Each structure stands twice: as structure tokens, then as C-alpha cells.
mmCIF file of C-alpha atoms and ligand atoms in Angstrom:
data_model
loop_
_atom_site.group_PDB
_atom_site.id
_atom_site.type_symbol
_atom_site.label_atom_id
_atom_site.label_comp_id
_atom_site.label_asym_id
_atom_site.label_seq_id
_atom_site.Cartn_x
_atom_site.Cartn_y
_atom_site.Cartn_z
ATOM 1 C CA MET A 141 65.067 48.882 -180.130
ATOM 2 C CA THR A 142 63.986 45.403 -179.104
ATOM 3 C CA GLU A 143 65.747 44.172 -176.000
ATOM 4 C CA VAL A 144 66.044 40.465 -175.207
ATOM 5 C CA TRP A 145 66.470 39.427 -171.577
ATOM 6 C CA THR A 146 67.097 35.835 -170.606
ATOM 7 C CA VAL A 147 65.170 34.513 -167.629
ATOM 8 C CA ASN A 148 65.280 31.129 -165.886
ATOM 9 C CA PRO A 149 61.767 29.706 -166.418
ATOM 10 C CA GLY A 150 61.959 27.730 -163.171
ATOM 11 C CA ARG A 151 62.970 30.696 -161.030
ATOM 12 C CA PRO A 152 62.303 33.986 -162.849
ATOM 13 C CA ASP A 153 64.529 36.893 -161.763
ATOM 14 C CA VAL A 154 62.278 39.300 -159.845
ATOM 15 C CA ARG A 155 64.163 42.397 -161.039
ATOM 16 C CA ILE A 156 63.699 41.529 -164.699
ATOM 17 C CA ILE A 157 60.027 40.682 -164.178
ATOM 18 C CA LYS A 158 59.561 44.056 -162.442
ATOM 19 C CA LYS A 159 61.174 45.943 -165.333
ATOM 20 C CA ALA A 160 58.957 44.083 -167.793
ATOM 21 C CA ALA A 161 55.889 44.840 -165.655
ATOM 22 C CA GLU A 162 56.780 48.556 -165.718
ATOM 23 C CA LEU A 163 56.654 48.426 -169.518
ATOM 24 C CA ILE A 164 53.233 46.731 -169.429
ATOM 25 C CA LYS A 165 51.914 49.320 -166.947
ATOM 26 C CA LYS A 166 53.131 52.133 -169.220
ATOM 27 C CA GLY A 167 51.145 50.680 -172.120
ATOM 28 C CA ASN A 168 54.079 49.113 -173.969
ATOM 29 C CA LEU A 169 54.505 45.641 -175.494
ATOM 30 C CA VAL A 170 56.400 42.755 -173.914
ATOM 31 C CA ALA A 171 56.794 39.321 -175.521
ATOM 32 C CA PHE A 172 57.007 36.510 -172.972
ATOM 33 C CA PRO A 173 56.961 32.717 -172.869
ATOM 34 C CA THR A 174 53.949 30.764 -171.666
ATOM 35 C CA GLU A 175 53.748 26.969 -171.490
ATOM 36 C CA THR A 176 52.002 26.946 -174.904
ATOM 37 C CA VAL A 177 53.773 29.480 -177.171
ATOM 38 C CA TYR A 178 55.314 32.962 -176.765
ATOM 39 C CA GLY A 179 52.733 35.708 -176.294
ATOM 40 C CA LEU A 180 52.824 39.372 -177.338
ATOM 41 C CA GLY A 181 51.536 41.054 -174.206
ATOM 42 C CA ALA A 182 49.917 44.382 -173.398
ATOM 43 C CA ASP A 183 47.648 45.660 -170.620
ATOM 44 C CA ALA A 184 44.313 44.046 -171.567
ATOM 45 C CA LEU A 185 42.331 46.897 -169.977
ATOM 46 C CA ASN A 186 44.190 49.673 -171.840
ATOM 47 C CA SER A 187 42.731 50.050 -175.328
ATOM 48 C CA GLU A 188 45.655 52.151 -176.615
ATOM 49 C CA ALA A 189 48.120 49.475 -175.491
ATOM 50 C CA VAL A 190 46.017 46.725 -177.069
ATOM 51 C CA LYS A 191 45.955 48.571 -180.409
ATOM 52 C CA LYS A 192 49.763 48.319 -180.480
ATOM 53 C CA ILE A 193 49.490 44.504 -180.490
ATOM 54 C CA PHE A 194 47.393 44.545 -183.657
ATOM 55 C CA LEU A 195 49.804 46.969 -185.339
ATOM 56 C CA ALA A 196 52.936 45.021 -184.397
ATOM 57 C CA LYS A 197 51.542 41.672 -185.595
ATOM 58 C CA GLY A 198 49.681 42.987 -188.607
ATOM 59 C CA ARG A 199 46.683 41.263 -187.046
ATOM 60 C CA PRO A 200 43.235 41.981 -188.501
ATOM 61 C CA VAL A 201 41.356 44.130 -185.966
ATOM 62 C CA ASP A 202 38.367 41.782 -185.955
ATOM 63 C CA ASN A 203 40.441 38.915 -184.488
ATOM 64 C CA PRO A 204 40.033 39.030 -180.677
ATOM 65 C CA LEU A 205 42.779 38.494 -178.094
ATOM 66 C CA ILE A 206 43.052 36.071 -175.194
ATOM 67 C CA VAL A 207 43.214 37.781 -171.802
ATOM 68 C CA HIS A 208 45.756 36.181 -169.457
ATOM 69 C CA VAL A 209 45.112 36.229 -165.712
ATOM 70 C CA SER A 210 47.127 35.046 -162.709
ATOM 71 C CA SER A 211 44.254 33.579 -160.688
ATOM 72 C CA GLY A 212 41.004 31.724 -161.309
ATOM 73 C CA ASP A 213 39.151 34.413 -159.337
ATOM 74 C CA SER A 214 40.118 37.115 -161.856
ATOM 75 C CA VAL A 215 37.784 35.422 -164.354
ATOM 76 C CA TYR A 216 34.798 36.689 -162.401
ATOM 77 C CA SER A 217 35.897 40.331 -162.593
ATOM 78 C CA LEU A 218 36.238 40.169 -166.385
ATOM 79 C CA ALA A 219 33.210 37.995 -167.239
ATOM 80 C CA GLY A 220 29.538 38.041 -166.225
ATOM 81 C CA ASN A 221 26.853 35.329 -165.975
ATOM 82 C CA VAL A 222 29.619 32.766 -165.549
ATOM 83 C CA PRO A 223 28.078 29.283 -166.016
ATOM 84 C CA LYS A 224 28.865 26.373 -163.705
ATOM 85 C CA GLU A 225 30.870 24.695 -166.497
ATOM 86 C CA ALA A 226 33.382 27.522 -166.093
ATOM 87 C CA ASP A 227 33.739 26.833 -162.367
ATOM 88 C CA VAL A 228 34.498 23.201 -163.206
ATOM 89 C CA LEU A 229 37.060 24.031 -165.899
ATOM 90 C CA ILE A 230 38.772 26.627 -163.706
ATOM 91 C CA ARG A 231 39.037 24.083 -160.902
ATOM 92 C CA GLU A 232 40.267 21.273 -163.146
ATOM 93 C CA PHE A 233 42.503 22.991 -165.705
ATOM 94 C CA PHE A 234 43.621 26.418 -164.429
ATOM 95 C CA PRO A 235 46.489 27.148 -164.584
ATOM 96 C CA GLY A 236 47.125 25.444 -167.918
ATOM 97 C CA PRO A 237 46.689 25.438 -171.695
ATOM 98 C CA LEU A 238 42.922 26.085 -171.665
ATOM 99 C CA THR A 239 41.090 29.284 -172.672
ATOM 100 C CA ILE A 240 37.421 29.779 -171.831
ATOM 101 C CA VAL A 241 35.087 32.108 -173.732
ATOM 102 C CA LEU A 242 32.509 33.880 -171.554
ATOM 103 C CA GLU A 243 30.155 36.874 -171.615
ATOM 104 C CA LYS A 244 32.347 39.967 -171.234
ATOM 105 C CA LYS A 245 31.974 42.658 -168.588
ATOM 106 C CA PRO A 246 32.201 46.334 -169.660
ATOM 107 C CA ILE A 247 35.634 46.721 -167.995
ATOM 108 C CA VAL A 248 37.150 44.790 -170.949
ATOM 109 C CA PRO A 249 37.686 47.214 -173.857
ATOM 110 C CA ASP A 250 36.164 46.523 -177.285
ATOM 111 C CA GLU A 251 39.656 46.555 -178.825
ATOM 112 C CA THR A 252 40.632 43.486 -176.778
ATOM 113 C CA THR A 253 37.587 41.443 -177.801
ATOM 114 C CA ALA A 254 37.329 42.857 -181.333
ATOM 115 C CA LYS A 255 33.880 44.238 -180.407
ATOM 116 C CA LEU A 256 32.547 40.768 -179.532
ATOM 117 C CA PRO A 257 30.173 40.497 -176.551
ATOM 118 C CA THR A 258 32.428 37.726 -175.247
ATOM 119 C CA VAL A 259 35.920 37.556 -173.754
ATOM 120 C CA ALA A 260 38.455 34.702 -173.949
ATOM 121 C CA ILE A 261 40.338 34.129 -170.663
ATOM 122 C CA ARG A 262 43.251 31.881 -169.695
ATOM 123 C CA MET A 263 45.495 31.413 -166.695
ATOM 124 C CA PRO A 264 48.896 30.174 -167.900
ATOM 125 C CA SER A 265 50.986 27.848 -165.758
ATOM 126 C CA SER A 266 54.340 29.282 -166.882
ATOM 127 C CA ARG A 267 56.051 30.904 -163.878
ATOM 128 C CA ILE A 268 57.381 33.734 -166.011
ATOM 129 C CA ALA A 269 53.910 34.496 -167.354
ATOM 130 C CA LEU A 270 52.284 34.301 -163.916
ATOM 131 C CA ALA A 271 54.952 36.500 -162.325
ATOM 132 C CA LEU A 272 54.617 39.087 -165.102
ATOM 133 C CA ILE A 273 50.809 39.291 -164.836
ATOM 134 C CA GLU A 274 51.063 39.467 -161.059
ATOM 135 C CA ALA A 275 53.705 42.228 -161.098
ATOM 136 C CA SER A 276 51.802 44.218 -163.740
ATOM 137 C CA GLY A 277 48.690 44.266 -161.552
ATOM 138 C CA THR A 278 46.473 43.933 -164.621
ATOM 139 C CA PRO A 279 45.328 41.134 -166.936
ATOM 140 C CA ILE A 280 47.542 40.831 -170.012
ATOM 141 C CA ALA A 281 46.116 40.470 -173.518
ATOM 142 C CA ALA A 282 48.483 38.286 -175.478
ATOM 143 C CA PRO A 283 48.063 36.633 -178.851
ATOM 144 C CA SER A 284 50.887 34.490 -180.181
ATOM 145 C CA ALA A 285 53.957 36.700 -180.723
ATOM 146 C CA ASN A 286 54.344 36.053 -184.453
ATOM 147 C CA LYS A 287 53.632 38.126 -187.521
ATOM 148 C CA ALA A 288 50.020 37.365 -188.534
ATOM 149 C CA GLY A 289 49.846 34.211 -190.678
ATOM 150 C CA ARG A 290 53.243 32.797 -189.587
ATOM 151 C CA PRO A 291 53.695 29.751 -187.331
ATOM 152 C CA SER A 292 53.397 30.636 -183.641
ATOM 153 C CA PRO A 293 56.721 31.239 -181.862
ATOM 154 C CA THR A 294 57.973 28.547 -179.507
ATOM 155 C CA LYS A 295 61.412 30.136 -178.990
ATOM 156 C CA ALA A 296 62.502 33.738 -178.327
ATOM 157 C CA GLN A 297 64.432 33.602 -181.610
ATOM 158 C CA HIS A 298 61.143 33.108 -183.519
ATOM 159 C CA VAL A 299 59.733 36.266 -181.913
ATOM 160 C CA LEU A 300 62.831 38.212 -182.898
ATOM 161 C CA GLU A 301 62.558 36.916 -186.493
ATOM 162 C CA ASP A 302 59.014 38.270 -186.781
ATOM 163 C CA LEU A 303 58.864 41.287 -184.476
ATOM 164 C CA ASP A 304 62.351 42.802 -184.162
ATOM 165 C CA GLY A 305 61.921 46.549 -183.674
ATOM 166 C CA LYS A 306 58.171 46.185 -183.095
ATOM 167 C CA VAL A 307 58.223 45.037 -179.485
ATOM 168 C CA ASP A 308 60.020 46.768 -176.615
ATOM 169 C CA LEU A 309 61.204 43.660 -174.818
ATOM 170 C CA ILE A 310 61.362 39.894 -175.337
ATOM 171 C CA ILE A 311 61.730 37.733 -172.253
ATOM 172 C CA ASP A 312 63.687 34.649 -173.316
ATOM 173 C CA GLY A 313 62.675 31.688 -171.152
ATOM 174 C CA GLY A 314 63.813 28.980 -173.577
ATOM 175 C CA ALA A 315 61.639 26.703 -175.729
ATOM 176 C CA THR A 316 57.986 26.443 -174.638
ATOM 177 C CA GLU A 317 56.755 23.163 -173.154
ATOM 178 C CA VAL A 318 53.574 22.398 -175.110
ATOM 179 C CA GLY A 319 54.392 24.061 -178.426
ATOM 180 C CA LEU A 320 50.783 24.522 -179.601
ATOM 181 C CA GLU A 321 48.384 27.323 -178.642
ATOM 182 C CA SER A 322 45.788 26.759 -175.916
ATOM 183 C CA THR A 323 42.531 24.880 -176.327
ATOM 184 C CA VAL A 324 39.704 27.434 -176.742
ATOM 185 C CA VAL A 325 36.284 26.403 -175.383
ATOM 186 C CA ASP A 326 33.172 28.515 -175.882
ATOM 187 C CA LEU A 327 30.990 28.329 -172.755
ATOM 188 C CA THR A 328 28.414 30.824 -174.039
ATOM 189 C CA VAL A 329 26.754 28.017 -176.042
ATOM 190 C CA LYS A 330 25.218 24.749 -174.847
ATOM 191 C CA PRO A 331 26.738 22.242 -175.001
ATOM 192 C CA PRO A 332 30.209 23.811 -174.724
ATOM 193 C CA GLN A 333 32.071 23.913 -178.018
ATOM 194 C CA ILE A 334 35.777 23.604 -178.747
ATOM 195 C CA LEU A 335 36.717 26.438 -181.105
ATOM 196 C CA ARG A 336 40.383 25.425 -181.219
ATOM 197 C CA PRO A 337 41.850 22.119 -179.987
ATOM 198 C CA GLY A 338 44.967 22.141 -177.816
ATOM 199 C CA ALA A 339 46.742 20.247 -175.053
ATOM 200 C CA VAL A 340 43.647 20.145 -172.851
ATOM 201 C CA THR A 341 42.045 17.552 -175.074
ATOM 202 C CA LEU A 342 38.458 16.850 -176.143
ATOM 203 C CA GLU A 343 38.618 13.636 -174.095
ATOM 204 C CA MET A 344 39.758 15.539 -170.979
ATOM 205 C CA LEU A 345 36.973 18.110 -171.381
ATOM 206 C CA ARG A 346 34.320 15.423 -171.907
ATOM 207 C CA GLY A 347 35.648 13.681 -168.797
ATOM 208 C CA VAL A 348 34.592 16.607 -166.620
ATOM 209 C CA LEU A 349 31.761 18.275 -168.593
ATOM 210 C CA GLY A 350 29.997 15.360 -170.301
ATOM 211 C CA THR A 351 28.857 16.468 -173.752
ATOM 212 C CA VAL A 352 31.292 18.756 -175.557
ATOM 213 C CA HIS A 353 31.017 19.593 -179.232
ATOM 214 C CA ILE A 354 33.847 20.373 -181.533
ATOM 215 C CA SER A 355 33.583 23.132 -184.068
ATOM 216 C CA PRO A 356 33.426 21.722 -187.627
ATOM 217 C CA THR A 357 36.030 24.292 -188.681
ATOM 218 C CA ASN A 358 38.601 22.124 -186.908
ATOM 219 C CA THR A 359 38.608 19.498 -189.588
ATOM 220 C CA GLN A 360 36.913 21.106 -192.569
ATOM 221 C CA ASN A 361 37.746 24.039 -194.731
ATOM 222 C CA LEU A 362 34.431 25.494 -193.815
ATOM 223 C CA VAL A 363 33.422 29.080 -193.692
ATOM 224 C CA ASP A 364 30.442 28.937 -191.403
ATOM 225 C CA ARG A 365 28.997 32.443 -191.075
ATOM 226 C CA GLU A 366 27.636 31.988 -187.581
ATOM 227 C CA LEU A 367 30.863 30.424 -186.324
ATOM 228 C CA VAL A 368 33.076 33.009 -187.921
ATOM 229 C CA ALA A 369 30.977 35.646 -186.184
ATOM 230 C CA ARG A 370 31.698 33.948 -182.862
ATOM 231 C CA SER A 371 35.419 33.392 -183.400
ATOM 232 C CA PRO A 372 36.671 35.539 -186.263
ATOM 233 C CA GLY A 373 40.218 34.169 -185.968
ATOM 234 C CA MET A 374 39.003 31.028 -187.701
ATOM 235 C CA LYS A 375 38.693 32.605 -191.107
ATOM 236 C CA TYR A 376 42.319 33.699 -191.408
ATOM 237 C CA LYS A 377 45.132 31.803 -193.030
ATOM 238 C CA HIS A 378 47.503 30.299 -190.480
ATOM 239 C CA TYR A 379 50.966 28.852 -190.103
ATOM 240 C CA ALA A 380 51.536 28.602 -193.834
ATOM 241 C CA PRO A 381 55.162 27.925 -194.848
ATOM 242 C CA LYS A 382 56.398 29.341 -198.151
ATOM 243 C CA ALA A 383 56.466 25.950 -199.875
ATOM 244 C CA GLU A 384 53.308 24.010 -200.664
ATOM 245 C CA LEU A 385 52.496 21.631 -197.821
ATOM 246 C CA LEU A 386 50.701 18.296 -198.138
ATOM 247 C CA VAL A 387 49.705 16.099 -195.210
ATOM 248 C CA VAL A 388 49.234 12.351 -195.617
ATOM 249 C CA ILE A 389 47.152 10.363 -193.106
ATOM 250 C CA GLY A 390 46.421 6.665 -192.610
ATOM 251 C CA SER A 391 48.276 3.681 -191.135
ATOM 252 C CA ASP A 392 52.084 4.103 -190.900
ATOM 253 C CA ASN A 393 52.612 1.693 -193.814
ATOM 254 C CA ASP A 394 50.046 3.375 -196.065
ATOM 255 C CA VAL A 395 51.403 6.822 -195.251
ATOM 256 C CA GLN A 396 54.978 5.804 -196.034
ATOM 257 C CA ARG A 397 53.951 4.154 -199.311
ATOM 258 C CA LYS A 398 51.892 7.171 -200.409
ATOM 259 C CA ILE A 399 54.682 9.604 -199.545
ATOM 260 C CA SER A 400 57.191 7.490 -201.501
ATOM 261 C CA GLU A 401 54.810 7.638 -204.504
ATOM 262 C CA LEU A 402 54.427 11.392 -204.182
ATOM 263 C CA ILE A 403 58.190 11.796 -203.950
ATOM 264 C CA ASN A 404 58.538 9.936 -207.264
ATOM 265 C CA ASP A 405 55.888 12.126 -208.911
ATOM 266 C CA PHE A 406 57.321 15.420 -207.689
ATOM 267 C CA ASP A 407 60.853 14.292 -208.472
ATOM 268 C CA THR A 408 59.884 13.570 -212.089
ATOM 269 C CA LYS A 409 58.583 17.126 -212.312
ATOM 270 C CA GLY A 410 61.968 18.414 -211.126
ATOM 271 C CA MET A 411 60.594 19.762 -207.850
ATOM 272 C CA ARG A 412 62.669 20.097 -204.691
ATOM 273 C CA ILE A 413 61.101 18.061 -201.914
ATOM 274 C CA GLY A 414 61.040 18.265 -198.126
ATOM 275 C CA VAL A 415 59.598 15.699 -195.725
ATOM 276 C CA ALA A 416 58.606 15.971 -192.061
ATOM 277 C CA THR A 417 58.330 12.516 -190.534
ATOM 278 C CA THR A 418 56.514 11.260 -187.458
ATOM 279 C CA THR A 419 57.460 7.604 -188.034
ATOM 280 C CA GLY A 420 61.228 8.108 -188.318
ATOM 281 C CA LYS A 421 61.327 6.720 -191.866
ATOM 282 C CA LYS A 422 64.238 7.873 -194.027
ATOM 283 C CA TYR A 423 63.258 9.170 -197.462
ATOM 284 C CA HIS A 424 65.682 10.299 -200.163
ATOM 285 C CA VAL A 425 64.661 13.920 -200.553
ATOM 286 C CA ASN A 426 66.297 17.355 -200.538
ATOM 287 C CA HIS A 427 65.512 18.072 -196.908
ATOM 288 C CA ILE A 428 64.122 15.904 -194.118
ATOM 289 C CA GLU A 429 63.024 16.947 -190.628
ATOM 290 C CA SER A 430 61.986 14.605 -187.844
ATOM 291 C CA LEU A 431 59.002 15.794 -185.838
ATOM 292 C CA GLY A 432 59.632 13.189 -183.168
ATOM 293 C CA VAL A 433 57.490 10.144 -182.512
ATOM 294 C CA THR A 434 55.310 10.861 -179.458
ATOM 295 C CA LYS A 435 52.512 13.396 -179.828
ATOM 296 C CA GLN A 436 54.110 15.520 -177.085
ATOM 297 C CA GLU A 437 57.359 15.703 -179.057
ATOM 298 C CA ILE A 438 55.543 16.438 -182.303
ATOM 299 C CA ALA A 439 53.479 19.245 -180.731
ATOM 300 C CA LYS A 440 56.526 20.757 -179.084
ATOM 301 C CA GLY A 441 58.625 20.933 -182.247
ATOM 302 C CA LEU A 442 56.002 21.417 -184.970
ATOM 303 C CA PHE A 443 56.144 25.204 -185.403
ATOM 304 C CA ASP A 444 59.940 25.258 -185.209
ATOM 305 C CA VAL A 445 60.086 22.675 -188.007
ATOM 306 C CA LEU A 446 57.572 24.610 -190.140
ATOM 307 C CA ARG A 447 59.737 27.718 -189.732
ATOM 308 C CA ARG A 448 62.890 25.766 -190.606
ATOM 309 C CA PHE A 449 61.400 24.693 -193.940
ATOM 310 C CA ASP A 450 61.249 28.379 -194.897
ATOM 311 C CA GLU A 451 65.028 28.512 -194.645
ATOM 312 C CA VAL A 452 65.687 25.626 -197.016
ATOM 313 C CA ASP A 453 64.977 25.685 -200.705
ATOM 314 C CA VAL A 454 62.093 23.254 -201.267
ATOM 315 C CA ASP A 455 58.990 23.533 -203.454
ATOM 316 C CA VAL A 456 56.832 21.044 -201.614
ATOM 317 C CA ILE A 457 56.756 19.666 -198.063
ATOM 318 C CA LEU A 458 55.217 16.250 -197.380
ATOM 319 C CA VAL A 459 54.171 15.609 -193.782
ATOM 320 C CA GLU A 460 53.340 12.283 -192.164
ATOM 321 C CA GLY A 461 50.093 13.017 -190.264
ATOM 322 C CA VAL A 462 49.012 11.518 -186.933
ATOM 323 C CA ASP A 463 45.751 10.028 -185.637
ATOM 324 C CA GLU A 464 43.350 12.514 -184.071
ATOM 325 C CA GLU A 465 43.073 11.043 -180.611
ATOM 326 C CA GLY A 466 44.191 13.097 -177.608
ATOM 327 C CA LEU A 467 46.767 15.717 -178.557
ATOM 328 C CA GLY A 468 46.586 14.381 -182.154
ATOM 329 C CA LEU A 469 43.450 16.471 -182.765
ATOM 330 C CA ALA A 470 45.373 19.699 -182.075
ATOM 331 C CA ILE A 471 48.403 18.599 -184.116
ATOM 332 C CA MET A 472 46.240 17.706 -187.114
ATOM 333 C CA ASN A 473 44.253 20.949 -186.741
ATOM 334 C CA ARG A 474 47.480 22.982 -187.135
ATOM 335 C CA LEU A 475 48.664 20.774 -190.014
ATOM 336 C CA ARG A 476 45.309 21.100 -191.792
ATOM 337 C CA LYS A 477 45.536 24.876 -191.551
ATOM 338 C CA ALA A 478 49.212 25.008 -192.514
ATOM 339 C CA SER A 479 48.453 22.927 -195.611
ATOM 340 C CA GLY A 480 45.387 24.921 -196.613
ATOM 341 C CA HIS A 481 43.422 21.710 -195.893
ATOM 342 C CA ARG A 482 45.378 19.625 -198.399
ATOM 343 C CA VAL A 483 45.156 16.341 -196.503
ATOM 344 C CA ILE A 484 45.486 13.063 -198.423
ATOM 345 C CA ASP A 485 44.002 9.888 -196.927
ATOM 346 C CA ALA A 486 46.417 7.119 -197.946
HETATM 347 P P1 AMP B 114 46.146 33.551 -180.534
HETATM 348 O O1 AMP B 114 46.176 34.506 -179.403
HETATM 349 O O2 AMP B 114 47.043 33.914 -181.655
HETATM 350 O O3 AMP B 114 46.347 32.181 -180.029
HETATM 351 O O4 AMP B 114 44.679 33.648 -181.077
HETATM 352 C C1 AMP B 114 43.608 33.743 -180.175
HETATM 353 C C2 AMP B 114 42.493 32.855 -180.636
HETATM 354 O O5 AMP B 114 41.428 32.938 -179.693
HETATM 355 C C3 AMP B 114 41.945 33.286 -181.982
HETATM 356 O O6 AMP B 114 41.642 32.144 -182.741
HETATM 357 C C4 AMP B 114 40.704 34.045 -181.597
HETATM 358 O O7 AMP B 114 39.736 34.080 -182.631
HETATM 359 C C5 AMP B 114 40.229 33.287 -180.366
HETATM 360 N N1 AMP B 114 39.435 34.159 -179.496
HETATM 361 C C6 AMP B 114 39.866 35.189 -178.752
HETATM 362 N N2 AMP B 114 38.836 35.803 -178.136
HETATM 363 C C7 AMP B 114 37.731 35.147 -178.503
HETATM 364 C C8 AMP B 114 36.343 35.294 -178.205
HETATM 365 N N3 AMP B 114 35.896 36.283 -177.427
HETATM 366 N N4 AMP B 114 35.494 34.420 -178.764
HETATM 367 C C9 AMP B 114 35.931 33.432 -179.560
HETATM 368 N N5 AMP B 114 37.213 33.241 -179.886
HETATM 369 C C10 AMP B 114 38.113 34.085 -179.370
HETATM 370 MG MG1 MG B 115 48.109 33.259 -183.243
#
């Protein structure tokens, strides 16, 4: 049912890309790697094809999709009244892990944008993704290729775990580079607002645009009616592992001390404990995973580690948080969501 074809991400095999593009043109689903995470792709301009994405993922129909293009110019055929900030971001960050939200043109079906008057557009830098969009001759709508609510897939194996039998083809291009989904910036408001932080950081965006706001939903468990209306994806539960997850933030020393205390408490209660470290400290617990030390490493492996905790028998997972500078903002955003906003300041 689901075929998996392996492709060299540096030099994608043209024949395989062509076969995958035929599936997209016929209105079928193809999962493919991008530099951020694996996407579940369909022809973004074919509403019947787009509906299949929602069905396969179990995605609520009011959660819009990102439209992937293979050139900066394509933005102008999908979006109208494009502000000058968009020109700047396209020049500076396309192709790359940045999605821009703009006023949509009628050519984009309501199914793709979940009836919003706006459309989210990104040009990935992954060669496989670019070649597939190019060969399909149409923009490709692609949310992360996971079952709704699960951590995003950063390996073909993760896609297979969640969507076996529900997608026609998975292109396996190895582990994705960035590991976290793209930064989403809303350019229909002034000043521009980050709806979801990613590898194109707040600092990088401010460097080229000046004032940039960050949506309060990034750090708070806030259900802001107006914001939810603008980006409905925000209200859904994300990335949650089966065990309860707690994140501890503060200086390395404070974090390690607090986690040791928590381990004692949970141990007394007879609970099975997992830890994900970012400082490399060894704790005596049932299962320990290292997230790496640099923010790049942590981002790259985070979702894989969250998935791995589902395979071991633990009741609670304690995670050493990171500071929110640079890529840290995106890492902490995913950890806040995965923990249901249970973040302890040590
Ligand atoms: P995913 O594709 O799984 O990374 O999810 C796409 C994210 O982009 C979700 O959080 C969506 O809510 C958001 N998104 C997509 N289209 C729009 C849009 N038109 N306006 C605001 N947010 C959007
Ligand atoms: Mg997703």
C-alpha cells in the first residue's frame, strides 16, 4: 500500500522524483523530506487532493496548510497585496525554514487555507522537495507528515509509524537537517508577528524588518480568540508523548538540582522516570536520552527523542530546558506544547 523509496538528498534521482510527481499530479499523497521535517504533500490547488491530507492525518479541517513553492516568484501568483516586508523576507530567507502568511488569491482553494482569507507560503531548501514541486508543476500543500497530535516526523520511519497505508509513497531522504517545523510569520498585520518560532529566528527577522512581535501563544497557555481565528493550529494539542512531561528551566546547576529533587519525589511514589538532558548530566533513572548540547543538535533530535520515550515504559519524563535566545525560542516552544505548558523555573 505505502511504498518507500530511498533518495539521495544531495542528488535526487530524477526518475523517482518524476514518479512521485505523477502521483501528486493525479491528486494522490506523497510524503517527502524538507530541511525542517517530513511533509505530507498534495497538489495545493486541487481541493479533492487536499482533503486527503486532512483524512490521512486526522487533522481538524479548520487547521490550514502551508503551501510549498519552488521559487520566490510563485508567491505573487498565490497571494495578493503583497507588502514590501514579504519582498525582503523572500530575498533574505527563501529558500529556507520560513513561512510567510499573506492575503490569499482566489486560485488557492478554501480547503488548503481552512477558509481563511490568508495563505501560508514557504520555499523549502531541500533539493528533494524543490525537485518534487518543480516536477509536479504545481505548489504542494504539505503539513508535517505525522498523525495529528504526534511529534513531527524527522525520519521516514516516523512517517511510516504514523501513516502506513494512508499515504501512497514516502520518499526517504534520511534524517532532516533542522528537525523543527518552519518559522511562521504573519505579514497581514503590522508589525509582522511570529505565529510559530523556528530556525529563522526572531533575532534574524528583527535584523531585516526592524520591529517584529511574537505571538503570546508561544510562551503562554493562552487561548486568545482573535489569534486563534488567525492561526487555528495554535489551539490544538501538539507533540504530546504518552508519559507526563515536565520541563525545567534555569541555570544548568539549578536545573540539575531541581531535576534530582523531582527524581527523588517521583521515585518515592514508585513512578518510572525518564530524563532528556541538554547538559549531559547522568541521572539514575529508568531511561535517559541525550538531546545533545548545541541548540542545533537539540532541535535536530528533539522529535525523535520524544517518539522514543513512547517506546519505553516510563510514567514521567523530565526535560532539561534551554534558554530562549536564537533557536532556543523554537525548542522551548515545542517543549512547552509537548508538556502541556508544565514548565518549572528552577
Ligand atoms: P504544519 O504544516 O503541521 O507545520 O502546520 C502548519 C502551521 O501553519 C499550523 O500551525 C497552521 O495553523 C499554520 N498556518 C497555515 N496556514 C496559515 C494561515 N493562513 N494563517 C496562519 N497560520 C497558518
Ligand atoms: Mg504539524
